[in-house]
Every structure is written in C-alpha cells, then in structure tokens.
Amino acid sequence: MRRFISLVVAGVLALAIPAAAQAPAPTLTGPDAKFLAYGQPVIAFTHVQLVDGTGAPARADQTVIVKDGRIAAVGPAASTAVPQGAEVIDGAGKTLLPGFVMMHEHMFYPMGKANYTEMLSTFPRLYLAGGTTTMRTAGSMAPYADLNLREAITAGTVLGPDLDVTGPYLNGKGLPILKVHGLTGPKDATRTVDYWAAEGVTSFKGYMHLTRAELRAAIAAAHRHGIKITAHLCSITHREAAEMGIDNLEHAFAVATDFVPGKKPDVCPDQNLTAQTLAGLDLDSPAVKDLIQLLVRRRVALTSTLTVFETLAPGRPMAPEGARELLIPQIRTQYESTWAAVQKNAASPWAKALKNEMRLERMFVEAGGYLMAGTDPTGYGGVVAGFASKREVELLVEAGFSFEQAVQIATLNGARFMGREREIGSVEVGKRADLILIDGDPVKDVMALERMPLVFKAGRGYRTDLIYAAMKGQVGLY
C-alpha cells in the first residue's frame, strides 16, 4: 500500500486559458460529431430546477435560453419568454447545473509498476461525458501531447473540455517514476519553468521531493511569466510553501506534513506516517487552526481530491460498474484485486484520515478559505474520467457542504482562480452555455448526479450514453 499511496499525483495552474480557447467552440468535425444531440442556434430549457454555481439556493421552475452558444436569458418559467423557433427541452423533473471546472485532472492513467500512460482518445471525451467542460491537467507526463490536444479541442477536431495545460512535474530526486525529471537544483527549476512557459503551458506544479530552494525558484519563475503555481508537497510543509507565495496546494490537507512527528527540512516522510498523523490529528488544536488561518491570510487556494483518497480507505465503495467497464481487462483486474486488498487492511489509517480530511476542508471554507475541486485519476486506479467528477461532488456533500456549495466549489471557484469567471463557471446571462442536465433532484439526493444524459459545451449538447458506449473497454489502451 505504501507504494500505491506514494504514487498519488497532483497539479498546477495559470491565470487564464489562452484566448483561442475562450472563443465559442467551432463546429465539431470528424467521428465525434455522432455524439451531438443538440446543435440548434437557440435552445430553451423550460420548467427546470436551476443550481447556478454561485452558491445561491436552487431555484425551481426556471427557463434558461441559450442563443449562439451563450446564455441569453435566465428567469422564472412563467415570465421568461421562449423565442419563436427555439428548440425546447422540457426540464420538468430535471436539474440544470453549470459545467464542472475541475482543477486536478490528468490525461494519463496508472498502468501499474510506476507507469502512467496517456489516454488521449478516451479521457477528453469521458471527462466531457462526466460533466467537465473545463479542466486543469495538474501535472503532465507528456506535456507536448497535452498542448497538442488542447489545440485539437480548440479547433473542434477532438471533443473534450477546455484545457489549462500544466507543465511537467517539478520534482527533486527520489521519485521512482521514470517519466518524471528530477531537478538538480534551483537553477534547473528556473530553467524548466522558463522553457515550458515559452512552449505554452499555462500552469505549473511542484511535487513531493522538491527542496525549499527549488520550490522558491520555481514560484519566482512562474510568477515572472504571470503563471500560477500549485503543488502536491511532502518534503516541504504547507506553511513553508504558503510563506514562499505558492498560489494553490493540492489534496488540501491530506498530504500536509506540517504535523508529522520528527519532520526534517527538505525530506519527505514515510507516506504511511503522514496518513497516520492525519488520522490521529486533533482538528480543534491551536496548531491546526493556526495553519488554516495562515493559508486563508496568504490567500492560498486548496484543491479537494477526495476521490483518490477514498480509494485508499477500507469500507468505501468500489468504482461503479460503468466506470470499470471502460477499463481494459488487465487494468480492471488490477484495480479490483487491489481494492479487495484495501478492504482487508484493518490497520489502514485511511478510513479515519478521510473523515478528518473532509472536516478539515469544511473548517477551511468556514474560516474564509478558497476551496476548489478535482479528482486525480492516479493511485492504483478506480478514479476514472467520466465518473470521478460526479463522485467528487458527491463526496463534498458527504463532507457537510450543501449541494449548492459543492457545485460552486466544482465550478465557479475554479473559473475564478483561472481568471475566467466572466466566461464560465456559472449559469448567468452572457456566459458561455456550458451546462449539465440531470434527471432528478440532486439537491435532495446527490446521487441523482449519476443520471446525467446530456452535457452542453458552448451551447452544443452531447449524449453521454453514446460517449460511454464508444469508450467501453478502451481505457488503458487509448
């Protein structure tokens, strides 16, 4: 298990998606066009429950008008006129949400033996089918692949979310993943950031084995390029990173080493010890509250990735059958056998650690902190694009957030962090029509999120069942 825990991976961020990605989506060409269900210039969702992404309470019996890919009107069904000739979607018994803006995603998947392989065909389509219309790649094993994919999505030749592409992992020596470069010092950190900023990445991410000097150099270089930087830390504490000026920290408190007994500077403690520390942490202690206040004061955003830590905790459900059907047989067997072993691990600290992580995230937000959402499809598998984004929102509700709060964390908060809140992240007039249609009422029962037949990006609606059927048995190959 130690090895599996050590392979959980994280992310970075930029001020904005390139301007080309902010334009309305071009007409989709090629084989992905078969997934299109609605492409009319004017679409009206009538009598729908609306959760708009701002955190406001759900509104019943609303009409939302989409024109030329943008939201043209939002209001009560009784007083909002439907334009003549509009394609009408009856929303009675349904709920409309903004498209998810997920901040810790990857285009690769764990294949075992410390190998992560790009899923450039399946993952873009599956992310969209799961409601994600914009995402940060939060760490890349193949940056050029992600950059080229971003351009293909922008051009309309590939179906997928807008991509904020993070550069390669900024990690020191000691990580047993052959695809990750080990920095040789602060100069190498600066050189790496400068090179990939010139290549067009829009985020950076520090990783587990950085030294403080390397992270400090990376932060300075990223900020010099006007790019934000996040990190999944271990050798460096959250406090140290916050005081250096980091913009974002991945996995919220789940990987924080601030409270690990005997923590040595620039040294990554054993990952099991970090988990045990979290499981036994006194969440009401002055030290915990002081760290939260520091993060809030320094305006460090945190990214919740409850999905990947759920896979480590005994007593938690297996990934749904629909997600497992997407995997090639070898990867499915590997995941299911490891999940079964996790369930038998009575000594695992993760059942309690996961509960503490949920409460810490709530405490952080209650103190004024800025929380975003992601899924992190790493670990030993089970966090699968197309299903994990929905699961992250479900887990935020389990953590004690209202459904409306959870949606805001997974939509508008990410958009604001990227500087794109005028364009995406909520259902408001003038914004791009990135929308999710749910059969049922997830405010009353969050598991209604699993019934997501249509996802709209820039006003074009795609059938999720067709996407899932086309991707079945392919994750692990493409």
mmCIF file of N, CA, C and O in Angstrom, residues 147-195:
data_model
loop_
_atom_site.group_PDB
_atom_site.id
_atom_site.type_symbol
_atom_site.label_atom_id
_atom_site.label_comp_id
_atom_site.label_asym_id
_atom_site.label_seq_id
_atom_site.Cartn_x
_atom_site.Cartn_y
_atom_site.Cartn_z
ATOM 1 N N LEU A 147 -0.487 19.740 -24.840
ATOM 2 C CA LEU A 147 -0.571 21.003 -25.582
ATOM 3 C C LEU A 147 -1.233 20.797 -26.938
ATOM 4 O O LEU A 147 -2.095 21.586 -27.361
ATOM 5 N N ASN A 148 -0.849 19.739 -27.634
ATOM 6 C CA ASN A 148 -1.452 19.466 -28.944
ATOM 7 C C ASN A 148 -2.920 19.089 -28.811
ATOM 8 O O ASN A 148 -3.748 19.459 -29.659
ATOM 9 N N LEU A 149 -3.259 18.361 -27.750
ATOM 10 C CA LEU A 149 -4.657 18.026 -27.512
ATOM 11 C C LEU A 149 -5.477 19.286 -27.259
ATOM 12 O O LEU A 149 -6.600 19.418 -27.766
ATOM 13 N N ARG A 150 -4.919 20.209 -26.480
ATOM 14 C CA ARG A 150 -5.621 21.472 -26.236
ATOM 15 C C ARG A 150 -5.957 22.166 -27.550
ATOM 16 O O ARG A 150 -7.088 22.662 -27.734
ATOM 17 N N GLU A 151 -5.000 22.187 -28.480
ATOM 18 C CA GLU A 151 -5.242 22.858 -29.756
ATOM 19 C C GLU A 151 -6.262 22.106 -30.600
ATOM 20 O O GLU A 151 -7.082 22.725 -31.289
ATOM 21 N N ALA A 152 -6.251 20.775 -30.527
ATOM 22 C CA ALA A 152 -7.216 19.992 -31.288
ATOM 23 C C ALA A 152 -8.639 20.214 -30.770
ATOM 24 O O ALA A 152 -9.594 20.312 -31.546
ATOM 25 N N ILE A 153 -8.784 20.305 -29.455
ATOM 26 C CA ILE A 153 -10.097 20.586 -28.869
ATOM 27 C C ILE A 153 -10.562 21.980 -29.275
ATOM 28 O O ILE A 153 -11.720 22.190 -29.650
ATOM 29 N N THR A 154 -9.651 22.937 -29.207
ATOM 30 C CA THR A 154 -9.991 24.309 -29.598
ATOM 31 C C THR A 154 -10.410 24.378 -31.061
ATOM 32 O O THR A 154 -11.338 25.114 -31.420
ATOM 33 N N ALA A 155 -9.756 23.588 -31.908
ATOM 34 C CA ALA A 155 -10.062 23.601 -33.337
ATOM 35 C C ALA A 155 -11.326 22.828 -33.675
ATOM 36 O O ALA A 155 -11.855 22.963 -34.784
ATOM 37 N N GLY A 156 -11.817 22.006 -32.739
ATOM 38 C CA GLY A 156 -13.033 21.254 -32.988
ATOM 39 C C GLY A 156 -12.818 19.907 -33.639
ATOM 40 O O GLY A 156 -13.779 19.264 -34.067
ATOM 41 N N THR A 157 -11.577 19.431 -33.694
ATOM 42 C CA THR A 157 -11.328 18.110 -34.267
ATOM 43 C C THR A 157 -11.386 17.001 -33.224
ATOM 44 O O THR A 157 -11.431 15.822 -33.575
ATOM 45 N N VAL A 158 -11.367 17.370 -31.935
ATOM 46 C CA VAL A 158 -11.492 16.414 -30.836
ATOM 47 C C VAL A 158 -12.510 16.972 -29.850
ATOM 48 O O VAL A 158 -12.493 18.171 -29.540
ATOM 49 N N LEU A 159 -13.371 16.105 -29.335
ATOM 50 C CA LEU A 159 -14.357 16.512 -28.345
ATOM 51 C C LEU A 159 -13.744 16.412 -26.952
ATOM 52 O O LEU A 159 -13.181 15.379 -26.586
ATOM 53 N N GLY A 160 -13.850 17.485 -26.193
ATOM 54 C CA GLY A 160 -13.322 17.457 -24.837
ATOM 55 C C GLY A 160 -13.457 18.803 -24.163
ATOM 56 O O GLY A 160 -13.911 19.780 -24.770
ATOM 57 N N PRO A 161 -13.068 18.878 -22.892
ATOM 58 C CA PRO A 161 -13.125 20.149 -22.161
ATOM 59 C C PRO A 161 -12.041 21.109 -22.623
ATOM 60 O O PRO A 161 -11.039 20.704 -23.214
ATOM 61 N N ASP A 162 -12.226 22.396 -22.339
ATOM 62 C CA ASP A 162 -11.111 23.333 -22.440
ATOM 63 C C ASP A 162 -10.001 22.848 -21.522
ATOM 64 O O ASP A 162 -10.267 22.377 -20.410
ATOM 65 N N LEU A 163 -8.752 22.969 -21.960
ATOM 66 C CA LEU A 163 -7.630 22.505 -21.156
ATOM 67 C C LEU A 163 -6.750 23.658 -20.709
ATOM 68 O O LEU A 163 -6.310 24.473 -21.521
ATOM 69 N N ASP A 164 -6.502 23.729 -19.406
ATOM 70 C CA ASP A 164 -5.424 24.527 -18.856
ATOM 71 C C ASP A 164 -4.283 23.538 -18.664
ATOM 72 O O ASP A 164 -4.338 22.665 -17.797
ATOM 73 N N VAL A 165 -3.254 23.624 -19.502
ATOM 74 C CA VAL A 165 -2.193 22.616 -19.529
ATOM 75 C C VAL A 165 -1.089 22.965 -18.545
ATOM 76 O O VAL A 165 -0.462 24.030 -18.628
ATOM 77 N N THR A 166 -0.855 22.054 -17.617
ATOM 78 C CA THR A 166 0.231 22.185 -16.650
ATOM 79 C C THR A 166 1.500 21.583 -17.236
ATOM 80 O O THR A 166 1.447 20.575 -17.941
ATOM 81 N N GLY A 167 2.618 22.184 -16.936
ATOM 82 C CA GLY A 167 3.895 21.667 -17.396
ATOM 83 C C GLY A 167 4.263 20.354 -16.720
ATOM 84 O O GLY A 167 3.505 19.810 -15.911
ATOM 85 N N PRO A 168 5.441 19.824 -17.029
ATOM 86 C CA PRO A 168 5.871 18.577 -16.390
ATOM 87 C C PRO A 168 6.073 18.778 -14.904
ATOM 88 O O PRO A 168 6.297 19.892 -14.430
ATOM 89 N N TYR A 169 6.005 17.694 -14.155
ATOM 90 C CA TYR A 169 6.175 17.763 -12.705
ATOM 91 C C TYR A 169 7.511 18.391 -12.348
ATOM 92 O O TYR A 169 8.553 18.010 -12.897
ATOM 93 N N LEU A 170 7.461 19.341 -11.430
ATOM 94 C CA LEU A 170 8.675 19.943 -10.885
ATOM 95 C C LEU A 170 9.019 19.182 -9.611
ATOM 96 O O LEU A 170 8.512 19.470 -8.536
ATOM 97 N N ASN A 171 9.865 18.185 -9.758
ATOM 98 C CA ASN A 171 10.162 17.288 -8.649
ATOM 99 C C ASN A 171 11.660 17.158 -8.468
ATOM 100 O O ASN A 171 12.423 17.220 -9.443
ATOM 101 N N GLY A 172 12.094 16.968 -7.233
ATOM 102 C CA GLY A 172 13.504 16.714 -6.977
ATOM 103 C C GLY A 172 13.844 15.262 -7.228
ATOM 104 O O GLY A 172 13.093 14.506 -7.833
ATOM 105 N N LYS A 173 14.992 14.857 -6.768
ATOM 106 C CA LYS A 173 15.426 13.478 -6.923
ATOM 107 C C LYS A 173 14.663 12.575 -5.954
ATOM 108 O O LYS A 173 14.262 12.995 -4.878
ATOM 109 N N GLY A 174 14.451 11.316 -6.372
ATOM 110 C CA GLY A 174 13.925 10.330 -5.440
ATOM 111 C C GLY A 174 12.595 9.723 -5.788
ATOM 112 O O GLY A 174 12.149 8.807 -5.105
ATOM 113 N N LEU A 175 11.941 10.186 -6.869
ATOM 114 C CA LEU A 175 10.640 9.625 -7.226
ATOM 115 C C LEU A 175 10.829 8.454 -8.184
ATOM 116 O O LEU A 175 11.474 8.604 -9.227
ATOM 117 N N PRO A 176 10.281 7.280 -7.888
ATOM 118 C CA PRO A 176 10.504 6.108 -8.747
ATOM 119 C C PRO A 176 9.571 6.054 -9.951
ATOM 120 O O PRO A 176 8.931 5.042 -10.223
ATOM 121 N N ILE A 177 9.460 7.160 -10.665
ATOM 122 C CA ILE A 177 8.667 7.217 -11.893
ATOM 123 C C ILE A 177 9.596 7.697 -13.000
ATOM 124 O O ILE A 177 10.067 8.843 -12.983
ATOM 125 N N LEU A 178 9.885 6.830 -13.961
ATOM 126 C CA LEU A 178 10.902 7.133 -14.967
ATOM 127 C C LEU A 178 10.517 8.289 -15.882
ATOM 128 O O LEU A 178 11.389 8.905 -16.498
ATOM 129 N N LYS A 179 9.241 8.604 -15.977
ATOM 130 C CA LYS A 179 8.801 9.690 -16.861
ATOM 131 C C LYS A 179 8.945 11.068 -16.232
ATOM 132 O O LYS A 179 8.679 12.076 -16.895
ATOM 133 N N VAL A 180 9.348 11.136 -14.958
ATOM 134 C CA VAL A 180 9.451 12.418 -14.260
ATOM 135 C C VAL A 180 10.916 12.812 -14.119
ATOM 136 O O VAL A 180 11.734 12.046 -13.593
ATOM 137 N N HIS A 181 11.232 14.016 -14.567
ATOM 138 C CA HIS A 181 12.588 14.563 -14.444
ATOM 139 C C HIS A 181 12.877 14.929 -12.998
ATOM 140 O O HIS A 181 12.025 15.508 -12.314
ATOM 141 N N GLY A 182 14.055 14.599 -12.517
ATOM 142 C CA GLY A 182 14.483 15.012 -11.186
ATOM 143 C C GLY A 182 15.317 16.268 -11.271
ATOM 144 O O GLY A 182 16.406 16.265 -11.865
ATOM 145 N N LEU A 183 14.830 17.362 -10.691
ATOM 146 C CA LEU A 183 15.570 18.626 -10.740
ATOM 147 C C LEU A 183 16.904 18.497 -10.013
ATOM 148 O O LEU A 183 17.033 17.787 -9.012
ATOM 149 N N THR A 184 17.886 19.218 -10.508
ATOM 150 C CA THR A 184 19.229 19.176 -9.911
ATOM 151 C C THR A 184 19.504 20.359 -9.000
ATOM 152 O O THR A 184 20.579 20.452 -8.419
ATOM 153 N N GLY A 185 18.541 21.267 -8.868
ATOM 154 C CA GLY A 185 18.726 22.425 -8.005
ATOM 155 C C GLY A 185 17.872 23.586 -8.460
ATOM 156 O O GLY A 185 17.110 23.479 -9.440
ATOM 157 N N PRO A 186 17.997 24.739 -7.779
ATOM 158 C CA PRO A 186 17.170 25.902 -8.111
ATOM 159 C C PRO A 186 17.338 26.390 -9.547
ATOM 160 O O PRO A 186 16.362 26.800 -10.188
ATOM 161 N N LYS A 187 18.566 26.365 -10.088
ATOM 162 C CA LYS A 187 18.769 26.817 -11.463
ATOM 163 C C LYS A 187 18.020 25.934 -12.452
ATOM 164 O O LYS A 187 17.461 26.422 -13.432
ATOM 165 N N ASP A 188 18.013 24.645 -12.177
ATOM 166 C CA ASP A 188 17.290 23.721 -13.042
ATOM 167 C C ASP A 188 15.788 23.974 -12.945
ATOM 168 O O ASP A 188 15.061 23.880 -13.942
ATOM 169 N N ALA A 189 15.290 24.296 -11.754
ATOM 170 C CA ALA A 189 13.877 24.622 -11.583
ATOM 171 C C ALA A 189 13.504 25.843 -12.418
ATOM 172 O O ALA A 189 12.474 25.858 -13.117
ATOM 173 N N THR A 190 14.326 26.873 -12.362
ATOM 174 C CA THR A 190 14.081 28.091 -13.140
ATOM 175 C C THR A 190 14.134 27.805 -14.635
ATOM 176 O O THR A 190 13.266 28.248 -15.403
ATOM 177 N N ARG A 191 15.157 27.054 -15.048
ATOM 178 C CA ARG A 191 15.301 26.708 -16.468
ATOM 179 C C ARG A 191 14.089 25.938 -16.980
ATOM 180 O O ARG A 191 13.569 26.212 -18.071
ATOM 181 N N THR A 192 13.610 24.985 -16.191
ATOM 182 C CA THR A 192 12.479 24.166 -16.604
ATOM 183 C C THR A 192 11.210 25.005 -16.744
ATOM 184 O O THR A 192 10.462 24.876 -17.716
ATOM 185 N N VAL A 193 10.968 25.885 -15.780
ATOM 186 C CA VAL A 193 9.792 26.755 -15.856
ATOM 187 C C VAL A 193 9.886 27.672 -17.066
ATOM 188 O O VAL A 193 8.913 27.834 -17.820
ATOM 189 N N ASP A 194 11.033 28.278 -17.281
ATOM 190 C CA ASP A 194 11.197 29.190 -18.409
ATOM 191 C C ASP A 194 10.945 28.481 -19.741
ATOM 192 O O ASP A 194 10.273 29.015 -20.629
ATOM 193 N N TYR A 195 11.491 27.281 -19.867
ATOM 194 C CA TYR A 195 11.340 26.546 -21.128
ATOM 195 C C TYR A 195 9.878 26.234 -21.411
ATOM 196 O O TYR A 195 9.380 26.497 -22.516
#
